[in-house]
Every structure is written in C-alpha cells, then in structure tokens.
mmCIF file of the C-alpha atoms, coordinates in Angstrom:
data_MODEL
# 
_entry.id   MODEL 
# 
loop_
_atom_site.group_PDB 
_atom_site.id 
_atom_site.type_symbol 
_atom_site.label_atom_id 
_atom_site.label_alt_id 
_atom_site.label_comp_id 
_atom_site.label_asym_id 
_atom_site.label_entity_id 
_atom_site.label_seq_id 
_atom_site.pdbx_PDB_ins_code 
_atom_site.Cartn_x 
_atom_site.Cartn_y 
_atom_site.Cartn_z 
_atom_site.occupancy 
_atom_site.B_iso_or_equiv 
_atom_site.pdbx_formal_charge 
_atom_site.auth_seq_id 
_atom_site.auth_comp_id 
_atom_site.auth_asym_id 
_atom_site.auth_atom_id 
_atom_site.pdbx_PDB_model_num 
ATOM 1   C CA . MET A 1 1   ? -222.756 -28.947 -93.013 1.00 0.00 ? 1   MET A CA 1 
ATOM 2   C CA . VAL A 1 2   ? -224.861 -27.427 -95.798 1.00 0.00 ? 2   VAL A CA 1 
ATOM 3   C CA . PRO A 1 3   ? -225.283 -23.689 -95.073 1.00 0.00 ? 3   PRO A CA 1 
ATOM 4   C CA . ILE A 1 4   ? -228.758 -22.218 -94.662 1.00 0.00 ? 4   ILE A CA 1 
ATOM 5   C CA . THR A 1 5   ? -229.631 -19.309 -96.944 1.00 0.00 ? 5   THR A CA 1 
ATOM 6   C CA . LEU A 1 6   ? -231.837 -16.892 -95.051 1.00 0.00 ? 6   LEU A CA 1 
ATOM 7   C CA . PRO A 1 7   ? -234.207 -14.970 -97.346 1.00 0.00 ? 7   PRO A CA 1 
ATOM 8   C CA . HIS A 1 8   ? -234.359 -12.009 -94.935 1.00 0.00 ? 8   HIS A CA 1 
ATOM 9   C CA . ARG A 1 9   ? -231.998 -10.230 -92.566 1.00 0.00 ? 9   ARG A CA 1 
ATOM 10  C CA . LEU A 1 10  ? -231.652 -11.781 -89.123 1.00 0.00 ? 10  LEU A CA 1 
ATOM 11  C CA . ILE A 1 11  ? -230.929 -9.524  -86.162 1.00 0.00 ? 11  ILE A CA 1 
ATOM 12  C CA . LEU A 1 12  ? -229.336 -11.387 -83.256 1.00 0.00 ? 12  LEU A CA 1 
ATOM 13  C CA . ILE A 1 13  ? -229.012 -9.926  -79.778 1.00 0.00 ? 13  ILE A CA 1 
ATOM 14  C CA . ARG A 1 14  ? -227.211 -11.703 -76.955 1.00 0.00 ? 14  ARG A CA 1 
ATOM 15  C CA . HIS A 1 15  ? -228.734 -11.175 -73.517 1.00 0.00 ? 15  HIS A CA 1 
ATOM 16  C CA . GLY A 1 16  ? -227.152 -8.570  -71.248 1.00 0.00 ? 16  GLY A CA 1 
ATOM 17  C CA . GLU A 1 17  ? -224.592 -9.362  -68.568 1.00 0.00 ? 17  GLU A CA 1 
ATOM 18  C CA . THR A 1 18  ? -225.369 -11.458 -65.484 1.00 0.00 ? 18  THR A CA 1 
ATOM 19  C CA . ASP A 1 19  ? -223.295 -11.802 -62.340 1.00 0.00 ? 19  ASP A CA 1 
ATOM 20  C CA . TRP A 1 20  ? -222.195 -15.219 -63.566 1.00 0.00 ? 20  TRP A CA 1 
ATOM 21  C CA . ASN A 1 21  ? -220.961 -13.645 -66.820 1.00 0.00 ? 21  ASN A CA 1 
ATOM 22  C CA . ARG A 1 22  ? -218.973 -11.150 -64.792 1.00 0.00 ? 22  ARG A CA 1 
ATOM 23  C CA . GLU A 1 23  ? -217.486 -13.933 -62.664 1.00 0.00 ? 23  GLU A CA 1 
ATOM 24  C CA . GLY A 1 24  ? -216.694 -16.074 -65.711 1.00 0.00 ? 24  GLY A CA 1 
ATOM 25  C CA . ARG A 1 25  ? -219.010 -18.913 -64.631 1.00 0.00 ? 25  ARG A CA 1 
ATOM 26  C CA . LEU A 1 26  ? -220.586 -21.268 -67.150 1.00 0.00 ? 26  LEU A CA 1 
ATOM 27  C CA . GLN A 1 27  ? -224.319 -20.588 -67.126 1.00 0.00 ? 27  GLN A CA 1 
ATOM 28  C CA . GLY A 1 28  ? -225.649 -22.918 -69.791 1.00 0.00 ? 28  GLY A CA 1 
ATOM 29  C CA . GLY A 1 29  ? -229.030 -24.167 -68.595 1.00 0.00 ? 29  GLY A CA 1 
ATOM 30  C CA . GLN A 1 30  ? -228.959 -22.224 -65.312 1.00 0.00 ? 30  GLN A CA 1 
ATOM 31  C CA . ASP A 1 31  ? -231.573 -19.452 -65.122 1.00 0.00 ? 31  ASP A CA 1 
ATOM 32  C CA . ILE A 1 32  ? -229.508 -16.471 -63.973 1.00 0.00 ? 32  ILE A CA 1 
ATOM 33  C CA . PRO A 1 33  ? -231.033 -12.941 -64.015 1.00 0.00 ? 33  PRO A CA 1 
ATOM 34  C CA . LEU A 1 34  ? -229.449 -9.839  -65.529 1.00 0.00 ? 34  LEU A CA 1 
ATOM 35  C CA . ASN A 1 35  ? -227.361 -7.574  -63.329 1.00 0.00 ? 35  ASN A CA 1 
ATOM 36  C CA . GLU A 1 36  ? -227.419 -3.769  -63.459 1.00 0.00 ? 36  GLU A CA 1 
ATOM 37  C CA . LEU A 1 37  ? -224.950 -3.589  -66.354 1.00 0.00 ? 37  LEU A CA 1 
ATOM 38  C CA . GLY A 1 38  ? -226.964 -6.234  -68.195 1.00 0.00 ? 38  GLY A CA 1 
ATOM 39  C CA . ARG A 1 39  ? -230.109 -4.140  -67.930 1.00 0.00 ? 39  ARG A CA 1 
ATOM 40  C CA . THR A 1 40  ? -228.213 -1.110  -69.269 1.00 0.00 ? 40  THR A CA 1 
ATOM 41  C CA . GLN A 1 41  ? -226.872 -3.210  -72.155 1.00 0.00 ? 41  GLN A CA 1 
ATOM 42  C CA . ALA A 1 42  ? -230.401 -4.314  -73.046 1.00 0.00 ? 42  ALA A CA 1 
ATOM 43  C CA . ALA A 1 43  ? -231.533 -0.682  -73.257 1.00 0.00 ? 43  ALA A CA 1 
ATOM 44  C CA . GLU A 1 44  ? -228.461 0.191   -75.348 1.00 0.00 ? 44  GLU A CA 1 
ATOM 45  C CA . ALA A 1 45  ? -229.308 -2.640  -77.745 1.00 0.00 ? 45  ALA A CA 1 
ATOM 46  C CA . ALA A 1 46  ? -232.732 -1.052  -78.216 1.00 0.00 ? 46  ALA A CA 1 
ATOM 47  C CA . GLY A 1 47  ? -231.076 2.196   -79.292 1.00 0.00 ? 47  GLY A CA 1 
ATOM 48  C CA . ARG A 1 48  ? -228.928 0.335   -81.808 1.00 0.00 ? 48  ARG A CA 1 
ATOM 49  C CA . LEU A 1 49  ? -231.964 -1.515  -83.137 1.00 0.00 ? 49  LEU A CA 1 
ATOM 50  C CA . ARG A 1 50  ? -233.901 1.732   -83.580 1.00 0.00 ? 50  ARG A CA 1 
ATOM 51  C CA . THR A 1 51  ? -231.079 3.085   -85.773 1.00 0.00 ? 51  THR A CA 1 
ATOM 52  C CA . LEU A 1 52  ? -230.501 -0.191  -87.625 1.00 0.00 ? 52  LEU A CA 1 
ATOM 53  C CA . ALA A 1 53  ? -234.148 -0.943  -88.407 1.00 0.00 ? 53  ALA A CA 1 
ATOM 54  C CA . PRO A 1 54  ? -236.389 2.148   -88.482 1.00 0.00 ? 54  PRO A CA 1 
ATOM 55  C CA . GLY A 1 55  ? -239.359 -0.191  -89.058 1.00 0.00 ? 55  GLY A CA 1 
ATOM 56  C CA . PHE A 1 56  ? -238.524 -2.150  -85.875 1.00 0.00 ? 56  PHE A CA 1 
ATOM 57  C CA . ALA A 1 57  ? -242.183 -2.216  -84.804 1.00 0.00 ? 57  ALA A CA 1 
ATOM 58  C CA . THR A 1 58  ? -243.115 -4.429  -87.762 1.00 0.00 ? 58  THR A CA 1 
ATOM 59  C CA . LEU A 1 59  ? -240.392 -7.047  -87.242 1.00 0.00 ? 59  LEU A CA 1 
ATOM 60  C CA . GLU A 1 60  ? -240.887 -10.542 -85.851 1.00 0.00 ? 60  GLU A CA 1 
ATOM 61  C CA . TYR A 1 61  ? -239.478 -10.955 -82.311 1.00 0.00 ? 61  TYR A CA 1 
ATOM 62  C CA . ILE A 1 62  ? -238.478 -14.366 -80.941 1.00 0.00 ? 62  ILE A CA 1 
ATOM 63  C CA . GLY A 1 63  ? -236.645 -15.070 -77.693 1.00 0.00 ? 63  GLY A CA 1 
ATOM 64  C CA . SER A 1 64  ? -235.123 -17.777 -75.595 1.00 0.00 ? 64  SER A CA 1 
ATOM 65  C CA . PRO A 1 65  ? -237.371 -18.524 -72.602 1.00 0.00 ? 65  PRO A CA 1 
ATOM 66  C CA . MET A 1 66  ? -234.426 -18.294 -70.197 1.00 0.00 ? 66  MET A CA 1 
ATOM 67  C CA . GLN A 1 67  ? -234.723 -15.466 -67.671 1.00 0.00 ? 67  GLN A CA 1 
ATOM 68  C CA . ARG A 1 68  ? -231.691 -13.469 -68.835 1.00 0.00 ? 68  ARG A CA 1 
ATOM 69  C CA . ALA A 1 69  ? -232.942 -13.482 -72.440 1.00 0.00 ? 69  ALA A CA 1 
ATOM 70  C CA . ARG A 1 70  ? -236.554 -12.677 -71.500 1.00 0.00 ? 70  ARG A CA 1 
ATOM 71  C CA . GLU A 1 71  ? -235.423 -9.756  -69.324 1.00 0.00 ? 71  GLU A CA 1 
ATOM 72  C CA . THR A 1 72  ? -233.299 -8.449  -72.197 1.00 0.00 ? 72  THR A CA 1 
ATOM 73  C CA . MET A 1 73  ? -236.235 -8.739  -74.605 1.00 0.00 ? 73  MET A CA 1 
ATOM 74  C CA . ASP A 1 74  ? -238.627 -7.047  -72.162 1.00 0.00 ? 74  ASP A CA 1 
ATOM 75  C CA . ILE A 1 75  ? -236.249 -4.111  -71.569 1.00 0.00 ? 75  ILE A CA 1 
ATOM 76  C CA . LEU A 1 76  ? -235.543 -3.822  -75.300 1.00 0.00 ? 76  LEU A CA 1 
ATOM 77  C CA . ARG A 1 77  ? -239.249 -3.695  -76.146 1.00 0.00 ? 77  ARG A CA 1 
ATOM 78  C CA . ALA A 1 78  ? -240.097 -1.304  -73.287 1.00 0.00 ? 78  ALA A CA 1 
ATOM 79  C CA . THR A 1 79  ? -237.320 1.062   -74.409 1.00 0.00 ? 79  THR A CA 1 
ATOM 80  C CA . LEU A 1 80  ? -238.781 0.992   -77.932 1.00 0.00 ? 80  LEU A CA 1 
ATOM 81  C CA . SER A 1 81  ? -242.344 1.478   -76.586 1.00 0.00 ? 81  SER A CA 1 
ATOM 82  C CA . LEU A 1 82  ? -243.433 -1.833  -78.101 1.00 0.00 ? 82  LEU A CA 1 
ATOM 83  C CA . GLU A 1 83  ? -246.281 -3.867  -76.652 1.00 0.00 ? 83  GLU A CA 1 
ATOM 84  C CA . PRO A 1 84  ? -245.019 -5.877  -73.646 1.00 0.00 ? 84  PRO A CA 1 
ATOM 85  C CA . GLY A 1 85  ? -245.020 -9.616  -74.144 1.00 0.00 ? 85  GLY A CA 1 
ATOM 86  C CA . ALA A 1 86  ? -245.964 -9.420  -77.847 1.00 0.00 ? 86  ALA A CA 1 
ATOM 87  C CA . TYR A 1 87  ? -243.197 -11.761 -78.903 1.00 0.00 ? 87  TYR A CA 1 
ATOM 88  C CA . ARG A 1 88  ? -242.725 -15.502 -79.197 1.00 0.00 ? 88  ARG A CA 1 
ATOM 89  C CA . LEU A 1 89  ? -240.575 -17.722 -76.970 1.00 0.00 ? 89  LEU A CA 1 
ATOM 90  C CA . ASP A 1 90  ? -238.923 -20.794 -78.434 1.00 0.00 ? 90  ASP A CA 1 
ATOM 91  C CA . ASP A 1 91  ? -237.331 -23.503 -76.262 1.00 0.00 ? 91  ASP A CA 1 
ATOM 92  C CA . ARG A 1 92  ? -234.968 -24.382 -79.111 1.00 0.00 ? 92  ARG A CA 1 
ATOM 93  C CA . LEU A 1 93  ? -233.203 -21.039 -78.559 1.00 0.00 ? 93  LEU A CA 1 
ATOM 94  C CA . LYS A 1 94  ? -232.037 -21.930 -75.041 1.00 0.00 ? 94  LYS A CA 1 
ATOM 95  C CA . GLU A 1 95  ? -228.314 -21.764 -74.373 1.00 0.00 ? 95  GLU A CA 1 
ATOM 96  C CA . LEU A 1 96  ? -225.865 -24.590 -74.970 1.00 0.00 ? 96  LEU A CA 1 
ATOM 97  C CA . THR A 1 97  ? -225.887 -26.792 -71.867 1.00 0.00 ? 97  THR A CA 1 
ATOM 98  C CA . PHE A 1 98  ? -222.630 -27.535 -70.066 1.00 0.00 ? 98  PHE A CA 1 
ATOM 99  C CA . GLY A 1 99  ? -224.021 -30.309 -67.865 1.00 0.00 ? 99  GLY A CA 1 
ATOM 100 C CA . CYS A 1 100 ? -222.152 -30.808 -64.599 1.00 0.00 ? 100 CYS A CA 1 
ATOM 101 C CA . TRP A 1 101 ? -219.691 -28.043 -65.513 1.00 0.00 ? 101 TRP A CA 1 
ATOM 102 C CA . GLU A 1 102 ? -222.315 -25.330 -65.015 1.00 0.00 ? 102 GLU A CA 1 
ATOM 103 C CA . GLY A 1 103 ? -221.552 -22.933 -62.196 1.00 0.00 ? 103 GLY A CA 1 
ATOM 104 C CA . PHE A 1 104 ? -217.796 -23.423 -62.524 1.00 0.00 ? 104 PHE A CA 1 
ATOM 105 C CA . THR A 1 105 ? -215.237 -21.192 -64.233 1.00 0.00 ? 105 THR A CA 1 
ATOM 106 C CA . TRP A 1 106 ? -212.976 -22.480 -67.009 1.00 0.00 ? 106 TRP A CA 1 
ATOM 107 C CA . ARG A 1 107 ? -210.108 -22.166 -64.534 1.00 0.00 ? 107 ARG A CA 1 
ATOM 108 C CA . ASP A 1 108 ? -211.939 -24.514 -62.139 1.00 0.00 ? 108 ASP A CA 1 
ATOM 109 C CA . ILE A 1 109 ? -212.580 -27.008 -64.941 1.00 0.00 ? 109 ILE A CA 1 
ATOM 110 C CA . ARG A 1 110 ? -209.008 -26.954 -66.268 1.00 0.00 ? 110 ARG A CA 1 
ATOM 111 C CA . LYS A 1 111 ? -207.823 -27.694 -62.733 1.00 0.00 ? 111 LYS A CA 1 
ATOM 112 C CA . ALA A 1 112 ? -210.381 -30.395 -61.835 1.00 0.00 ? 112 ALA A CA 1 
ATOM 113 C CA . GLU A 1 113 ? -210.829 -32.044 -65.263 1.00 0.00 ? 113 GLU A CA 1 
ATOM 114 C CA . ARG A 1 114 ? -207.642 -31.297 -67.138 1.00 0.00 ? 114 ARG A CA 1 
ATOM 115 C CA . GLU A 1 115 ? -207.950 -34.063 -69.752 1.00 0.00 ? 115 GLU A CA 1 
ATOM 116 C CA . GLN A 1 116 ? -211.570 -33.195 -70.602 1.00 0.00 ? 116 GLN A CA 1 
ATOM 117 C CA . ALA A 1 117 ? -210.684 -29.500 -70.833 1.00 0.00 ? 117 ALA A CA 1 
ATOM 118 C CA . GLN A 1 118 ? -207.829 -30.310 -73.230 1.00 0.00 ? 118 GLN A CA 1 
ATOM 119 C CA . LEU A 1 119 ? -210.129 -32.449 -75.384 1.00 0.00 ? 119 LEU A CA 1 
ATOM 120 C CA . ARG A 1 120 ? -212.528 -29.530 -75.615 1.00 0.00 ? 120 ARG A CA 1 
ATOM 121 C CA . GLU A 1 121 ? -209.729 -27.126 -76.610 1.00 0.00 ? 121 GLU A CA 1 
ATOM 122 C CA . ARG A 1 122 ? -208.830 -29.451 -79.500 1.00 0.00 ? 122 ARG A CA 1 
ATOM 123 C CA . ASP A 1 123 ? -212.377 -29.547 -80.897 1.00 0.00 ? 123 ASP A CA 1 
ATOM 124 C CA . LYS A 1 124 ? -214.798 -27.105 -79.279 1.00 0.00 ? 124 LYS A CA 1 
ATOM 125 C CA . TRP A 1 125 ? -217.441 -27.644 -81.962 1.00 0.00 ? 125 TRP A CA 1 
ATOM 126 C CA . SER A 1 126 ? -217.882 -31.386 -81.391 1.00 0.00 ? 126 SER A CA 1 
ATOM 127 C CA . PHE A 1 127 ? -216.901 -31.775 -77.728 1.00 0.00 ? 127 PHE A CA 1 
ATOM 128 C CA . VAL A 1 128 ? -219.736 -32.816 -75.399 1.00 0.00 ? 128 VAL A CA 1 
ATOM 129 C CA . PRO A 1 129 ? -219.215 -31.778 -71.743 1.00 0.00 ? 129 PRO A CA 1 
ATOM 130 C CA . PRO A 1 130 ? -220.265 -34.379 -69.156 1.00 0.00 ? 130 PRO A CA 1 
ATOM 131 C CA . GLY A 1 131 ? -224.073 -34.287 -69.165 1.00 0.00 ? 131 GLY A CA 1 
ATOM 132 C CA . GLY A 1 132 ? -224.105 -31.375 -71.624 1.00 0.00 ? 132 GLY A CA 1 
ATOM 133 C CA . GLU A 1 133 ? -224.232 -30.794 -75.373 1.00 0.00 ? 133 GLU A CA 1 
ATOM 134 C CA . SER A 1 134 ? -221.818 -29.811 -78.117 1.00 0.00 ? 134 SER A CA 1 
ATOM 135 C CA . TYR A 1 135 ? -222.067 -26.864 -80.483 1.00 0.00 ? 135 TYR A CA 1 
ATOM 136 C CA . ALA A 1 136 ? -222.833 -29.418 -83.216 1.00 0.00 ? 136 ALA A CA 1 
ATOM 137 C CA . MET A 1 137 ? -225.827 -30.655 -81.198 1.00 0.00 ? 137 MET A CA 1 
ATOM 138 C CA . LEU A 1 138 ? -226.919 -27.066 -80.532 1.00 0.00 ? 138 LEU A CA 1 
ATOM 139 C CA . ALA A 1 139 ? -226.752 -26.293 -84.255 1.00 0.00 ? 139 ALA A CA 1 
ATOM 140 C CA . GLN A 1 140 ? -229.056 -29.258 -84.987 1.00 0.00 ? 140 GLN A CA 1 
ATOM 141 C CA . ARG A 1 141 ? -231.475 -27.936 -82.361 1.00 0.00 ? 141 ARG A CA 1 
ATOM 142 C CA . ILE A 1 142 ? -231.675 -24.401 -83.742 1.00 0.00 ? 142 ILE A CA 1 
ATOM 143 C CA . ARG A 1 143 ? -231.436 -25.133 -87.494 1.00 0.00 ? 143 ARG A CA 1 
ATOM 144 C CA . PRO A 1 144 ? -235.229 -25.656 -87.788 1.00 0.00 ? 144 PRO A CA 1 
ATOM 145 C CA . VAL A 1 145 ? -235.821 -22.269 -86.111 1.00 0.00 ? 145 VAL A CA 1 
ATOM 146 C CA . LEU A 1 146 ? -233.839 -20.545 -88.868 1.00 0.00 ? 146 LEU A CA 1 
ATOM 147 C CA . GLU A 1 147 ? -235.521 -22.588 -91.588 1.00 0.00 ? 147 GLU A CA 1 
ATOM 148 C CA . GLU A 1 148 ? -238.951 -21.493 -90.315 1.00 0.00 ? 148 GLU A CA 1 
ATOM 149 C CA . LEU A 1 149 ? -238.234 -17.741 -90.502 1.00 0.00 ? 149 LEU A CA 1 
ATOM 150 C CA . THR A 1 150 ? -240.395 -15.998 -93.096 1.00 0.00 ? 150 THR A CA 1 
ATOM 151 C CA . ARG A 1 151 ? -239.425 -12.358 -92.622 1.00 0.00 ? 151 ARG A CA 1 
ATOM 152 C CA . GLU A 1 152 ? -236.884 -10.036 -91.010 1.00 0.00 ? 152 GLU A CA 1 
ATOM 153 C CA . THR A 1 153 ? -236.608 -11.177 -87.413 1.00 0.00 ? 153 THR A CA 1 
ATOM 154 C CA . VAL A 1 154 ? -235.050 -10.127 -84.117 1.00 0.00 ? 154 VAL A CA 1 
ATOM 155 C CA . ILE A 1 155 ? -233.846 -13.033 -81.977 1.00 0.00 ? 155 ILE A CA 1 
ATOM 156 C CA . VAL A 1 156 ? -232.774 -12.438 -78.379 1.00 0.00 ? 156 VAL A CA 1 
ATOM 157 C CA . SER A 1 157 ? -230.806 -15.408 -77.190 1.00 0.00 ? 157 SER A CA 1 
ATOM 158 C CA . HIS A 1 158 ? -227.337 -16.510 -76.059 1.00 0.00 ? 158 HIS A CA 1 
ATOM 159 C CA . GLY A 1 159 ? -223.682 -16.533 -77.064 1.00 0.00 ? 159 GLY A CA 1 
ATOM 160 C CA . GLY A 1 160 ? -223.661 -20.221 -77.923 1.00 0.00 ? 160 GLY A CA 1 
ATOM 161 C CA . VAL A 1 161 ? -226.748 -19.851 -80.084 1.00 0.00 ? 161 VAL A CA 1 
ATOM 162 C CA . ALA A 1 162 ? -225.174 -16.934 -81.979 1.00 0.00 ? 162 ALA A CA 1 
ATOM 163 C CA . ARG A 1 163 ? -222.022 -19.006 -82.620 1.00 0.00 ? 163 ARG A CA 1 
ATOM 164 C CA . ALA A 1 164 ? -224.104 -21.890 -83.964 1.00 0.00 ? 164 ALA A CA 1 
ATOM 165 C CA . VAL A 1 165 ? -226.049 -19.487 -86.219 1.00 0.00 ? 165 VAL A CA 1 
ATOM 166 C CA . LEU A 1 166 ? -222.784 -18.125 -87.661 1.00 0.00 ? 166 LEU A CA 1 
ATOM 167 C CA . ALA A 1 167 ? -221.777 -21.662 -88.626 1.00 0.00 ? 167 ALA A CA 1 
ATOM 168 C CA . LEU A 1 168 ? -225.233 -22.595 -89.928 1.00 0.00 ? 168 LEU A CA 1 
ATOM 169 C CA . VAL A 1 169 ? -225.345 -19.680 -92.385 1.00 0.00 ? 169 VAL A CA 1 
ATOM 170 C CA . GLY A 1 170 ? -221.748 -20.249 -93.496 1.00 0.00 ? 170 GLY A CA 1 
ATOM 171 C CA . ALA A 1 171 ? -220.388 -16.948 -92.144 1.00 0.00 ? 171 ALA A CA 1 
ATOM 172 C CA . VAL A 1 172 ? -217.465 -18.861 -90.592 1.00 0.00 ? 172 VAL A CA 1 
ATOM 173 C CA . SER A 1 173 ? -216.431 -22.498 -90.305 1.00 0.00 ? 173 SER A CA 1 
ATOM 174 C CA . PRO A 1 174 ? -217.872 -24.513 -87.398 1.00 0.00 ? 174 PRO A CA 1 
ATOM 175 C CA . GLN A 1 175 ? -214.466 -24.642 -85.686 1.00 0.00 ? 175 GLN A CA 1 
ATOM 176 C CA . LYS A 1 176 ? -214.035 -20.858 -85.946 1.00 0.00 ? 176 LYS A CA 1 
ATOM 177 C CA . ALA A 1 177 ? -217.652 -20.260 -84.906 1.00 0.00 ? 177 ALA A CA 1 
ATOM 178 C CA . SER A 1 178 ? -217.063 -22.031 -81.590 1.00 0.00 ? 178 SER A CA 1 
ATOM 179 C CA . MET A 1 179 ? -214.375 -19.463 -80.735 1.00 0.00 ? 179 MET A CA 1 
ATOM 180 C CA . VAL A 1 180 ? -216.058 -16.230 -81.890 1.00 0.00 ? 180 VAL A CA 1 
ATOM 181 C CA . GLU A 1 181 ? -216.529 -13.581 -79.192 1.00 0.00 ? 181 GLU A CA 1 
ATOM 182 C CA . ILE A 1 182 ? -220.218 -12.668 -78.923 1.00 0.00 ? 182 ILE A CA 1 
ATOM 183 C CA . TRP A 1 183 ? -220.706 -9.255  -77.368 1.00 0.00 ? 183 TRP A CA 1 
ATOM 184 C CA . GLN A 1 184 ? -223.425 -8.344  -74.903 1.00 0.00 ? 184 GLN A CA 1 
ATOM 185 C CA . GLY A 1 185 ? -225.435 -5.217  -75.675 1.00 0.00 ? 185 GLY A CA 1 
ATOM 186 C CA . LYS A 1 186 ? -224.396 -5.190  -79.344 1.00 0.00 ? 186 LYS A CA 1 
ATOM 187 C CA . ILE A 1 187 ? -226.300 -6.462  -82.364 1.00 0.00 ? 187 ILE A CA 1 
ATOM 188 C CA . LEU A 1 188 ? -225.133 -9.116  -84.820 1.00 0.00 ? 188 LEU A CA 1 
ATOM 189 C CA . THR A 1 189 ? -226.819 -8.877  -88.213 1.00 0.00 ? 189 THR A CA 1 
ATOM 190 C CA . ILE A 1 190 ? -226.869 -11.783 -90.650 1.00 0.00 ? 190 ILE A CA 1 
ATOM 191 C CA . THR A 1 191 ? -227.591 -11.090 -94.318 1.00 0.00 ? 191 THR A CA 1 
ATOM 192 C CA . GLY A 1 192 ? -227.004 -14.156 -96.471 1.00 0.00 ? 192 GLY A CA 1 
ATOM 193 C CA . SER A 1 193 ? -223.681 -15.482 -95.199 1.00 0.00 ? 193 SER A CA 1 
ATOM 194 C CA . GLN A 1 194 ? -222.441 -12.028 -94.183 1.00 0.00 ? 194 GLN A CA 1 
ATOM 195 C CA . ALA A 1 195 ? -222.306 -11.227 -90.458 1.00 0.00 ? 195 ALA A CA 1 
ATOM 196 C CA . ASP A 1 196 ? -221.749 -7.712  -89.089 1.00 0.00 ? 196 ASP A CA 1 
ATOM 197 C CA . TRP A 1 197 ? -221.698 -6.145  -85.626 1.00 0.00 ? 197 TRP A CA 1 
ATOM 198 C CA . VAL A 1 198 ? -223.662 -2.974  -84.921 1.00 0.00 ? 198 VAL A CA 1 
# 
C-alpha cells in the first residue's frame, strides 16, 4: 500500500463509549447511542481540542453519520460553542462492518465460530467476517476521504476507521494497525506519517 501524505494535520476523535462498548459487543454497522460516560468523553475531547488547536473554530469538521459519532460531534461542538450542525457527514467514515457477528462479543464468536475466529487472529487486516468487511476493504473506502482533505480537519468517527487511517498514512504497518488500541475521549493527531495521542 502506497502511503498517503497529508498536507495538513488531521485530528481524529473516536466516538464516546456506548453500552455495547462497555459490554464488549461488536457494533460495526449497528446504530448504538452514547451512554453517560460516552457523553462525558465527548465533552472531554472538546477540552483537549481547545488546547490542541486554539483556532478550532476555523477547522473543517467531518463526521460519520452513525448515531454514536454524530452525538459525539454535537457534544464536542456544543462544548466549544460552535454552530450546531455546521459540519459535514460522510458515509465513507462509517465503522467497519462485522456482518452477522454484530451484537456478539469476541468470547461468543470464539466459542461459536472457532475456526473463523482463529483465521481472523492470523490476519486481522485482510480477514472478512461473514457478511462484513476487512480492514483492507475499509481502507479502500476511506482513502478517497483523506485524499480530498484540503486543510486541517477534525474527523469524528470510529476505532476501525482510525486504525485504517494509521495504515494509510504509513504510521504503522497494516497488520499492526489492525491491533492498535484506539481510545475513546482522546484525540489522535496525524502529521505526515507521525501519529500522537493527546
């Protein structure tokens, strides 16, 4: 994969926690709302963004249209006293889909579909869950979004999307990217191929 060179800093924020996150359930394409902690994390991310980018009001804001990401974006913007709804949604930023595995925990899947779970452990980047998509497929979906960015941008999206971005910019290898922990309520900044948590 040829890495993308971003001309401007990218600020990535994963949505806040949902009950399914807390329970360890695969959400993927399911539209699950934030829980109380998730709403607090969204507000905390706003505080981090204010410190990180004093000119936050002039940045581009793009979000996944999924409920948990939109709620995070709305809380973030309200906390920063930015105009509600003055951001763009992009379907390409939706989470990696897990197909018929959604709603289950990894423990459930390892028990019910042991061979498939083992195949995924061997190659998380390329493995396609039944009816779902791989990280490689997700990276193809979001690559054009990154290539279209023209200025410093805040993206509020999902853990899978952040992992794919890390691989696309060459911050880590695709195989390592699929295993990176993506924190809720914290900010991941990408400058060139350098990724840092704030």
